Each structure stands twice: as structure tokens, then as C-alpha cells.
Coordinates of C-alpha atoms in Angstrom, one line a residue:
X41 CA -18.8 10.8 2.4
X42 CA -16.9 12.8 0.0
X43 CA -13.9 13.5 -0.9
X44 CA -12.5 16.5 1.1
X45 CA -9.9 17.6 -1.2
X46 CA -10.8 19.9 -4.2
X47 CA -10.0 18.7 -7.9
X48 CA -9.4 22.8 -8.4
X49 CA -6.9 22.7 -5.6
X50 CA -4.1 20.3 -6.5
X51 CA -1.9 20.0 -10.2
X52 CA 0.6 17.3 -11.2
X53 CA 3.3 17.3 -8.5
X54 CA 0.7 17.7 -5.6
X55 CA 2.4 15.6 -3.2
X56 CA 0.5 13.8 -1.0
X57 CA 1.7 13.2 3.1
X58 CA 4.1 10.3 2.9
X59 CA 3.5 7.8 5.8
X60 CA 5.1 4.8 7.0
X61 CA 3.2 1.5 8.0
X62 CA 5.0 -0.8 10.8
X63 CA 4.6 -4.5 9.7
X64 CA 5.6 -6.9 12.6
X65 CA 4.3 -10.8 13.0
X66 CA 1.5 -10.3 15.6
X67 CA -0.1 -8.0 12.5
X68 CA 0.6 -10.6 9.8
X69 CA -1.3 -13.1 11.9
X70 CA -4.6 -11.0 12.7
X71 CA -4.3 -10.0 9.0
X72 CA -4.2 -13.9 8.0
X73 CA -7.5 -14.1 10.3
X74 CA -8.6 -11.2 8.7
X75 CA -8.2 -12.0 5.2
X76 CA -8.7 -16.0 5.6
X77 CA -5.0 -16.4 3.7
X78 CA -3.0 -19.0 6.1
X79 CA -0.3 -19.3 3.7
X80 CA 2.5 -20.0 6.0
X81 CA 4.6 -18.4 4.3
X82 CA 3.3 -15.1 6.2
X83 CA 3.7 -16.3 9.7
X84 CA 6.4 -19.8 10.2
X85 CA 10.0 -18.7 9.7
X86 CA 11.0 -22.4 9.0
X87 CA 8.4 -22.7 5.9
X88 CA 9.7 -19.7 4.6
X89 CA 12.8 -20.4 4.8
X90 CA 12.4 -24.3 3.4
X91 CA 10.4 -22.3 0.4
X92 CA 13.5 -20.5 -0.3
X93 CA 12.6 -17.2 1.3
X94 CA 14.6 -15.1 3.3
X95 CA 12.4 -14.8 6.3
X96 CA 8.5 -14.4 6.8
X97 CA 6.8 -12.2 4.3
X98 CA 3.9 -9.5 4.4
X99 CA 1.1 -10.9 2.8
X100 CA 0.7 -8.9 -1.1
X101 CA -2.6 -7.6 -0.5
X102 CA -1.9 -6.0 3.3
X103 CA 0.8 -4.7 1.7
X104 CA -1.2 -2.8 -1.2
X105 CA -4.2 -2.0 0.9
X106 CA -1.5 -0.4 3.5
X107 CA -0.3 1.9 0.4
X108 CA -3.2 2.7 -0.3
X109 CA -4.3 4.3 2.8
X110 CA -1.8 7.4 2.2
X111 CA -4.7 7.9 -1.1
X112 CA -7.2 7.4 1.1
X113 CA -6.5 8.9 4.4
X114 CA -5.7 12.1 1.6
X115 CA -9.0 12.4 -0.1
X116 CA -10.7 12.3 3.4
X117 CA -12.7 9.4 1.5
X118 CA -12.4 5.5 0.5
X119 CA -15.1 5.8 -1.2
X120 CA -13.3 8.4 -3.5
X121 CA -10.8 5.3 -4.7
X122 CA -12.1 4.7 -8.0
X123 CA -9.5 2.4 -9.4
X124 CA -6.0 0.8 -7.9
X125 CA -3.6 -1.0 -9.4
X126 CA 0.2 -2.6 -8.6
X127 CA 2.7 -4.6 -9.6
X128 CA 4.2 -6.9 -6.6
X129 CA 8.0 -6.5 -7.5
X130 CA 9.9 -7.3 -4.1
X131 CA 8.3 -8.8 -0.8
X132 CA 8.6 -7.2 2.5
X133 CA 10.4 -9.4 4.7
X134 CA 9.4 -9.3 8.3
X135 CA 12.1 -10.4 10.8
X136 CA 10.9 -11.5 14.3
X137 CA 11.9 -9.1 16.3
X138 CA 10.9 -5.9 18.1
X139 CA 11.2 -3.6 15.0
X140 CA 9.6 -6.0 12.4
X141 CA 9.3 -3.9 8.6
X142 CA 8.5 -1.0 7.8
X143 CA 6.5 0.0 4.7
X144 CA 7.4 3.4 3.4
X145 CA 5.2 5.4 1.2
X146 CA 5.0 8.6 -1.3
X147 CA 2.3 9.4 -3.3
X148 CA 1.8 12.2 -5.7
X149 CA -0.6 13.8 -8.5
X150 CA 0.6 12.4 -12.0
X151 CA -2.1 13.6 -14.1
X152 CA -5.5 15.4 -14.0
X153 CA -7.7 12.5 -15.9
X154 CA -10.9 14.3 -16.1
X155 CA -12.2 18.1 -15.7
X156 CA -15.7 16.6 -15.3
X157 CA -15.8 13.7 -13.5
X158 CA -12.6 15.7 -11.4
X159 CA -10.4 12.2 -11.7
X160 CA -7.1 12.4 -11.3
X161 CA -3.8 9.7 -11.4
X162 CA -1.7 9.3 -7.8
X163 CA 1.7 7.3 -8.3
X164 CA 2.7 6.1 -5.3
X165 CA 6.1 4.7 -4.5
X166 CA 6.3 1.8 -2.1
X167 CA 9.3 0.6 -0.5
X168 CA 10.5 -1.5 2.5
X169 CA 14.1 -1.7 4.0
X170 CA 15.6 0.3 0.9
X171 CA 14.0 -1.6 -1.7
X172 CA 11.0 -1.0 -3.9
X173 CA 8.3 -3.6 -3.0
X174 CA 5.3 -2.0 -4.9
X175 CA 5.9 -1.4 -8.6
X176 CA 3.2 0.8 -11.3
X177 CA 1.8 1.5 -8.2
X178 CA -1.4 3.7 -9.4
X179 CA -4.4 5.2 -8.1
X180 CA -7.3 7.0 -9.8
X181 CA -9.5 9.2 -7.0
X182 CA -12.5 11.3 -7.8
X183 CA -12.0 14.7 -6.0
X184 CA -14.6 17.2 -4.6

């Protein structure tokens, strides 16, 4: 594949679609399978709690990897991801109930890195419940 968006075709300020992820338990669980992390943290409300927690947490990395999408699902391309980066500044706590979290993301075109390899810089801003969850949330993506 390749990536479906022109480098000629965006600037900084490009915005990308915004999305928003749903995060309930039942996706926590097949994600722990997924990932092989059992921590229980992610799925036993007690554990949480007794580790000081407010409630069951969304793993880090499903977290990231569902921010990342909005780059991805963009480009038209995964394979267009060239670099990704974040700092883990709040988890997103996921109640047990019928709404669960919600992961909220914008993304848009910092910088043009590169006329010749057509790079260019995606911040994306990643928050749950009001709160930023993601922090120096950064993408590079080569562009067609």
C-alpha cells in the first residue's frame, strides 16, 4: 500500500478527522488476550482499587495504538507510520457500565519534515472524560 494522501496537498494546520474510540471492559479483556498483558489492573475493579486506582484502567499501549489509528486510517496506510511517540500522562479509567470511556482524538500537520522523503509531523491530542491522557503525542508519516 501507499499512502493515499499527497505530501503537495496538506500544510501545517491540515487537520486531520477527529474520531472517538469507545473503551468498555469486554475490549480491555480481548485486548489483554490480544497483547498477553494480564495486569489486573486492566480488568478486576477490586485490584485496582487496592492499588490505589480509581477504577479499572485502559491498558497504555491500546490506548496509543487507538490514537494512532486517526494517523493511520488518514494516510490510507499503516505502513506510511514511520515514527510514533507519547508520553502517558493520565490513564483512562473505564467504569463498568454500559457507556465505559471514551478516547477522544485530534490530530493535525505540525510541520512538513522533508520535501524529499515527503515526511511530515502529526500532533495529536488525546483525551478521555475531559482530561488529557496522551501527552507529546507525535507522529511522523511519509505521504504520497
Amino acid at each position: 500500500m501507499t499512502a493515499q494522501v499527497a505530501y503537495a496537498d496538506v500544510e501545517p494546520g491540515t487537520e486531520l478527522p477527529s474520531r472517538s474510540f469507545p473503551v468498555d471492559r469486554a475490549r480491555l479483556v480481548r485486548y489483554a488476550g490480544a497483547s498477553g498483558d494480564f495486569n489486573p489492573i486492566h480488568w478486576n475493579e477490586r485490584f485496582a482499587r487496592d492499588v490505589g486506582l480509581p477504577d479499572v484502567i485502559a491498558h497504555g499501549m491500546f490506548t496509543m495504538a487507538e490514537a494512532a489509528r486517526v494517523v493511520t486510517d488518514w494516510t490510507g496506510d499503516p505502513g506510511a507510520l514511520v515514527e510514533y511517540g507519547v508520553r502517558f500522562t493520565k490513564p483512562v479509567v473505564v467504569p463498568d457500565d454500559e457507556e465505559g470511556a471514551v478516547i477522544e482524538v485530534a490530530a493535525k500537520v505540525a510541520k512538513k519534515l522533508d520535501d524529499e522523503e515527503r515526511t511530515v509531523q502529526i500532533d495529536l491530542t488525546v483525551t478521555s472524560a475531559g482530561t488529557k491522557v496522551l501527552g507529546m503525542s507525535r507522529a511522523v508519516v511519509r505521504l504520497a
